[in-house]
PDB file of C-alpha atoms in Angstrom:
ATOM      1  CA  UNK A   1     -56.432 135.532 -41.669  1.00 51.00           C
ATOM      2  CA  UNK A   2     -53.290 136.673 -43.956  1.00 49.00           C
ATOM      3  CA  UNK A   3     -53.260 139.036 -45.561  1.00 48.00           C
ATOM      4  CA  UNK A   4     -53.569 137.496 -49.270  1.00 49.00           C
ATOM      5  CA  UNK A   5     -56.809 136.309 -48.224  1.00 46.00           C
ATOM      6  CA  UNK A   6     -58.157 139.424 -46.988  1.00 41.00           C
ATOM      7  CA  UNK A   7     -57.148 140.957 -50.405  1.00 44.00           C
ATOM      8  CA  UNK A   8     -58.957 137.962 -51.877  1.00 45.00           C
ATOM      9  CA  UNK A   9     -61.916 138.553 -50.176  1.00 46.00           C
ATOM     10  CA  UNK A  10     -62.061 142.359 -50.556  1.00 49.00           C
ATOM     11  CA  UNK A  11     -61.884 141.940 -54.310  1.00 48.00           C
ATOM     12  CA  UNK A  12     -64.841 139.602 -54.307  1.00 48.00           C
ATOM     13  CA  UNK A  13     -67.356 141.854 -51.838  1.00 46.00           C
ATOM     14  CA  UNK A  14     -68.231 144.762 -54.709  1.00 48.00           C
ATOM     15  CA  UNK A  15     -69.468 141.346 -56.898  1.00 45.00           C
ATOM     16  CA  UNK A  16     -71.591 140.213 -54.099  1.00 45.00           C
ATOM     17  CA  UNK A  17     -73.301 143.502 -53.503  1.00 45.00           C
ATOM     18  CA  UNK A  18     -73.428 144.298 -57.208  1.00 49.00           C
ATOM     19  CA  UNK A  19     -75.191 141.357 -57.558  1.00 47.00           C
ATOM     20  CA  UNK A  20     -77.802 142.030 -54.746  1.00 49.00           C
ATOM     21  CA  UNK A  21     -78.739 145.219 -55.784  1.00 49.00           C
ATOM     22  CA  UNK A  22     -79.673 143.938 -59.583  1.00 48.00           C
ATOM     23  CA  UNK A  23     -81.706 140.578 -57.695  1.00 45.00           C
ATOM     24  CA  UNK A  24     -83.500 143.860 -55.626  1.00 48.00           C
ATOM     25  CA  UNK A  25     -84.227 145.764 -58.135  1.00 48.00           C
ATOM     26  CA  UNK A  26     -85.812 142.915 -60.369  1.00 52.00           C
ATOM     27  CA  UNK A  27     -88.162 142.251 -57.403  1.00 59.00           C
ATOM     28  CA  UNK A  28     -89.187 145.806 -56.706  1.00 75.00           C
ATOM     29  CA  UNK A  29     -92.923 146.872 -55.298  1.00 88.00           C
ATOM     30  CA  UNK A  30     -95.101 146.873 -58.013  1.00 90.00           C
ATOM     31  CA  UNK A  31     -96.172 150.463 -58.406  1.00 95.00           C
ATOM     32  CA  UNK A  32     -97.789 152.860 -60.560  1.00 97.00           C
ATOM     33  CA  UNK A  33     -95.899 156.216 -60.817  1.00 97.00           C
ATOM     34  CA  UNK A  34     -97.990 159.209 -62.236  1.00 97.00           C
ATOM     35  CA  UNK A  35     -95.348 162.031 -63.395  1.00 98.00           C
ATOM     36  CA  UNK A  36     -96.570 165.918 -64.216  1.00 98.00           C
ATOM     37  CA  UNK A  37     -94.168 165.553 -67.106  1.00 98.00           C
ATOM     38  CA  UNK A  38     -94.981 169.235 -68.429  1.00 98.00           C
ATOM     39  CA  UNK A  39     -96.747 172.565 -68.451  1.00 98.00           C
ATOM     40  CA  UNK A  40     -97.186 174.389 -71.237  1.00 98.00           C
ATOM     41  CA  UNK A  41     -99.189 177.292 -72.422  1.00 98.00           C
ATOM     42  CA  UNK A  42    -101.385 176.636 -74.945  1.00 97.00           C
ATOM     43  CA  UNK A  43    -103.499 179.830 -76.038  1.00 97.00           C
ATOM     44  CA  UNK A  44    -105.820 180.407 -73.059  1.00 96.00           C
ATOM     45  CA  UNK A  45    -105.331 176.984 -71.306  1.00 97.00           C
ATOM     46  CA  UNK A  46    -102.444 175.429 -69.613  1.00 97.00           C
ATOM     47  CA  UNK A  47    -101.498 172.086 -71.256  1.00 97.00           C
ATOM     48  CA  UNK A  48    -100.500 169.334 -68.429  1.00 97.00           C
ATOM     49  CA  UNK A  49     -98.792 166.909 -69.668  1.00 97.00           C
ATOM     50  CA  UNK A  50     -98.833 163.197 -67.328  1.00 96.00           C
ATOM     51  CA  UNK A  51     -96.422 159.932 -67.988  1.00 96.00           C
ATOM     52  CA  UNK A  52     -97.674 157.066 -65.810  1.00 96.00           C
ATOM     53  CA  UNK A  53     -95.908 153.678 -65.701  1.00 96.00           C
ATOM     54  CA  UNK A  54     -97.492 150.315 -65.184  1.00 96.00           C
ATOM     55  CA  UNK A  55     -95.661 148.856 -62.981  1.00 96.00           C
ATOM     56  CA  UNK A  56     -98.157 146.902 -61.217  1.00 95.00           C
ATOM     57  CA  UNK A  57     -97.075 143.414 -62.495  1.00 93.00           C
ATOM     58  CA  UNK A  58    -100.734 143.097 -64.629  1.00 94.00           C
ATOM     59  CA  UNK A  59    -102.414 144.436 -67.210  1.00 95.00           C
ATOM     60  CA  UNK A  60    -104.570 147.104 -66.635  1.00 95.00           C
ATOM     61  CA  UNK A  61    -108.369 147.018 -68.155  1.00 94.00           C
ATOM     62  CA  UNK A  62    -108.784 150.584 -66.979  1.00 94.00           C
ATOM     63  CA  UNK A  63    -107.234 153.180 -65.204  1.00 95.00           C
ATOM     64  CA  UNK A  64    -108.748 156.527 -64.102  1.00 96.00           C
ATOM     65  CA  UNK A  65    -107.677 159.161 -61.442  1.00 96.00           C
ATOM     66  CA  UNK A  66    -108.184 162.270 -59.936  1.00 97.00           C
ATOM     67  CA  UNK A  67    -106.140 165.468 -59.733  1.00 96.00           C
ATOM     68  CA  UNK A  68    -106.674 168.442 -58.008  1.00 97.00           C
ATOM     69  CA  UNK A  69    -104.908 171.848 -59.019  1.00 97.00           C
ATOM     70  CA  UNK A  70    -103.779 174.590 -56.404  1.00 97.00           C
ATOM     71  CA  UNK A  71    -103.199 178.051 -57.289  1.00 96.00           C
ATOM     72  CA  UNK A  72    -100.112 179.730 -55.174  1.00 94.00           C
ATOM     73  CA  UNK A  73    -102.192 180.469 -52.143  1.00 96.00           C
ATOM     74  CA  UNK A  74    -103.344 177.176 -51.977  1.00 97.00           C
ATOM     75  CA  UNK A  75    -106.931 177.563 -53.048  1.00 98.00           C
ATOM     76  CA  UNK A  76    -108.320 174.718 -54.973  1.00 97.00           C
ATOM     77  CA  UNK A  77    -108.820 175.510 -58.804  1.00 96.00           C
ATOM     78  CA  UNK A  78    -109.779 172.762 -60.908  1.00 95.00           C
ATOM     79  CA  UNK A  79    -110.259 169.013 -59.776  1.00 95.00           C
ATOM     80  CA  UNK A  80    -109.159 166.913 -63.056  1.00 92.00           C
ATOM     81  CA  UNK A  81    -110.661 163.267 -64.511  1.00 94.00           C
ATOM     82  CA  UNK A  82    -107.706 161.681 -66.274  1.00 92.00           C
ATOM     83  CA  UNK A  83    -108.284 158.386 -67.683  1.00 92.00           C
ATOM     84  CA  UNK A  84    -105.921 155.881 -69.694  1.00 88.00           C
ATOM     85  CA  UNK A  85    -108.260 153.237 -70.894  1.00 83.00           C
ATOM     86  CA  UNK A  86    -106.363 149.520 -71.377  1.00 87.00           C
ATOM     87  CA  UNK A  87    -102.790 149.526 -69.898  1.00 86.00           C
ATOM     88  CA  UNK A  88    -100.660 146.535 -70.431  1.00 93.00           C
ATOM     89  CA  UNK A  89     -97.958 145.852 -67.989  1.00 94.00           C
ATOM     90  CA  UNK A  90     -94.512 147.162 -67.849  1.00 95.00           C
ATOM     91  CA  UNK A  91     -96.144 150.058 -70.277  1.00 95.00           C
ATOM     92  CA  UNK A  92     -96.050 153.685 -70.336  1.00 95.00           C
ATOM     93  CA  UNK A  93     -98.486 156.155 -71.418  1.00 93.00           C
ATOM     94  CA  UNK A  94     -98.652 159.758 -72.099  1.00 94.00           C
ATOM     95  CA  UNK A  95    -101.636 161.858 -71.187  1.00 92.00           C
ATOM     96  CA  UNK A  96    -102.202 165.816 -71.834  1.00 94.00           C
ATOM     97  CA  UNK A  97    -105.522 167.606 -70.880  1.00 91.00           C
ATOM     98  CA  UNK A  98    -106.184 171.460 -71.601  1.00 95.00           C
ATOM     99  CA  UNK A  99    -106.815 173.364 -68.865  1.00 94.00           C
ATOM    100  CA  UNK A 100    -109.025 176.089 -70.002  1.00 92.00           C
ATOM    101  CA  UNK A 101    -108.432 179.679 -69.126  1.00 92.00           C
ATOM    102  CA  UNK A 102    -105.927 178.736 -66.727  1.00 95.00           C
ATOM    103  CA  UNK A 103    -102.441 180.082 -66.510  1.00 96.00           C
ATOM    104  CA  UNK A 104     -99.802 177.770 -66.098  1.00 97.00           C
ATOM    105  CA  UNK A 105     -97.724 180.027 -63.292  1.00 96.00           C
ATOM    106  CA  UNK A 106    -100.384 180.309 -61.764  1.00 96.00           C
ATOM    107  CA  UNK A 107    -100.521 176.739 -60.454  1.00 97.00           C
ATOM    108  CA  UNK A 108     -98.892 176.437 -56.674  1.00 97.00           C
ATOM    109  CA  UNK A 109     -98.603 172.295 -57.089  1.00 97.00           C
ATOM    110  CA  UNK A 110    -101.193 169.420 -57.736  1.00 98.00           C
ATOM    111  CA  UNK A 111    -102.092 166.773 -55.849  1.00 98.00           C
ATOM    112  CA  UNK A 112    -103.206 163.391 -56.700  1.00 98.00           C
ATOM    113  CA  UNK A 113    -106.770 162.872 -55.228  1.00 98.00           C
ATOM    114  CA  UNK A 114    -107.699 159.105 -55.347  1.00 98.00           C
ATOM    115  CA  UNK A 115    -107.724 156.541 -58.129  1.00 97.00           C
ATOM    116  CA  UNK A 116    -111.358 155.796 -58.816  1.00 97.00           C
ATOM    117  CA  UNK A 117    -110.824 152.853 -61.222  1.00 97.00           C
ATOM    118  CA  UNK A 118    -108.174 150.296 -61.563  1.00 96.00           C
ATOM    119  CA  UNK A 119    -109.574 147.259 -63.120  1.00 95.00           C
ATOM    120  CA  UNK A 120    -106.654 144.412 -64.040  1.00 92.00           C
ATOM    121  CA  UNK A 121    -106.288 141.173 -62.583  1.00 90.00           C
ATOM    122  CA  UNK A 122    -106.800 140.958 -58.893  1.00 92.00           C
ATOM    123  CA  UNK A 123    -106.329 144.669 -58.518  1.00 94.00           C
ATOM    124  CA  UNK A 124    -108.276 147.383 -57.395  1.00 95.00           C
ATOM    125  CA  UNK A 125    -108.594 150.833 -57.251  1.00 96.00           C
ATOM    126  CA  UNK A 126    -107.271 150.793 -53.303  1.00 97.00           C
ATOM    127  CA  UNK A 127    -104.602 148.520 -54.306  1.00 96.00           C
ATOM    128  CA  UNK A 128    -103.630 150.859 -56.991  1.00 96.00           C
ATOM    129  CA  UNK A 129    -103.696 153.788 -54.870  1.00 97.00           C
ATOM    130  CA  UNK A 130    -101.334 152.261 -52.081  1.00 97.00           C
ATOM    131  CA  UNK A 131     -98.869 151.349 -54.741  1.00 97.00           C
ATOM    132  CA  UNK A 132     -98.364 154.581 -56.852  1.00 97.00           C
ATOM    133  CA  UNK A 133     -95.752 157.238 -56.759  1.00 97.00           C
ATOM    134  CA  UNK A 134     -96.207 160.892 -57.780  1.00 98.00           C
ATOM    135  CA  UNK A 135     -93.041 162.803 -59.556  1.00 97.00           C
ATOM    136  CA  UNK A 136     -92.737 166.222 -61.025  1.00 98.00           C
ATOM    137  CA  UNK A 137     -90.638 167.457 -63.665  1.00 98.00           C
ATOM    138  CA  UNK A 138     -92.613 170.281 -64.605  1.00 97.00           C
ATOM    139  CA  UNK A 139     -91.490 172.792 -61.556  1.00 95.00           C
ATOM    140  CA  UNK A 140     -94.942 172.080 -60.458  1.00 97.00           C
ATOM    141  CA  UNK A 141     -94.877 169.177 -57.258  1.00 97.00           C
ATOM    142  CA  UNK A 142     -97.211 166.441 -57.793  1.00 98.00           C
ATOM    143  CA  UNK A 143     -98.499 165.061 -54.565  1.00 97.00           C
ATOM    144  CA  UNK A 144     -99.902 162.534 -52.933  1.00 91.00           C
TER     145      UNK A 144
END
């Protein structure tokens, strides 16, 4: 091969794999991520702040989950209902829940329990649970 057509071909390579990565990430898992978005004192409570993302590739009747809190030594707290109600796909929501007399540095991390409904389509609260991602932005880590 010369070497005007290995210059050729070099110049064309960052297209192809340009173009992969945007065809993979168009056809990306479905997945539910549940964030911890924030903490916040609020009075007496800690406000917790979640942004979850339908991702799942359906609409979403309902949508309800569990959290557990931790304090620093890694006793268990509080154990949390959060639920969403209708969903549609490709849709974020914001959810915040007061957690009374509880001091927001005083949480060691949360961890996401189960899903105990996820009613959309074929889908079910297993499938759900095998397809969501936790996140953290609140200097808190949200676990699975």
């Amino acid at each position: 091969m010369t070497i005007r057509k290995l210059l050729i071909l070099g110049t064309a390579l960052p297209f192809l794999f340009v173009g992969q990565a945007a065809q993979s990430a168009e056809e990306a898992d479905p997945s539910l991520i549940i964030e911890l978005n924030n903490l916040q004192p609020n009075g007496t409570a800690c406000r917790a702040s979640f942004l979850v993302q339908n991702k799942l590739k359906s609409s979403l009747k309902s949508l309800e989950f569990e959290i557990v809190l931790f304090d620093s030594d890694e006793r268990i707290t509080q154990l949390l209902s959060i639920a969403t109600g209708a969903f549609p796909e490709n849709k974020s929501r914001v959810s915040q829940f007061d957690l009374p007399e509880t001091d927001c540095t005083g949480i060691g991390r949360m961890m996401l329990n189960t899903i105990t409904v996820c009613d959309g389509g074929d889908l079910s609260a297993e499938t759900c649970l095998n397809a969501t991602e936790t996140r953290s932005r609140a200097g808190v880590d949200l676990v699975y």
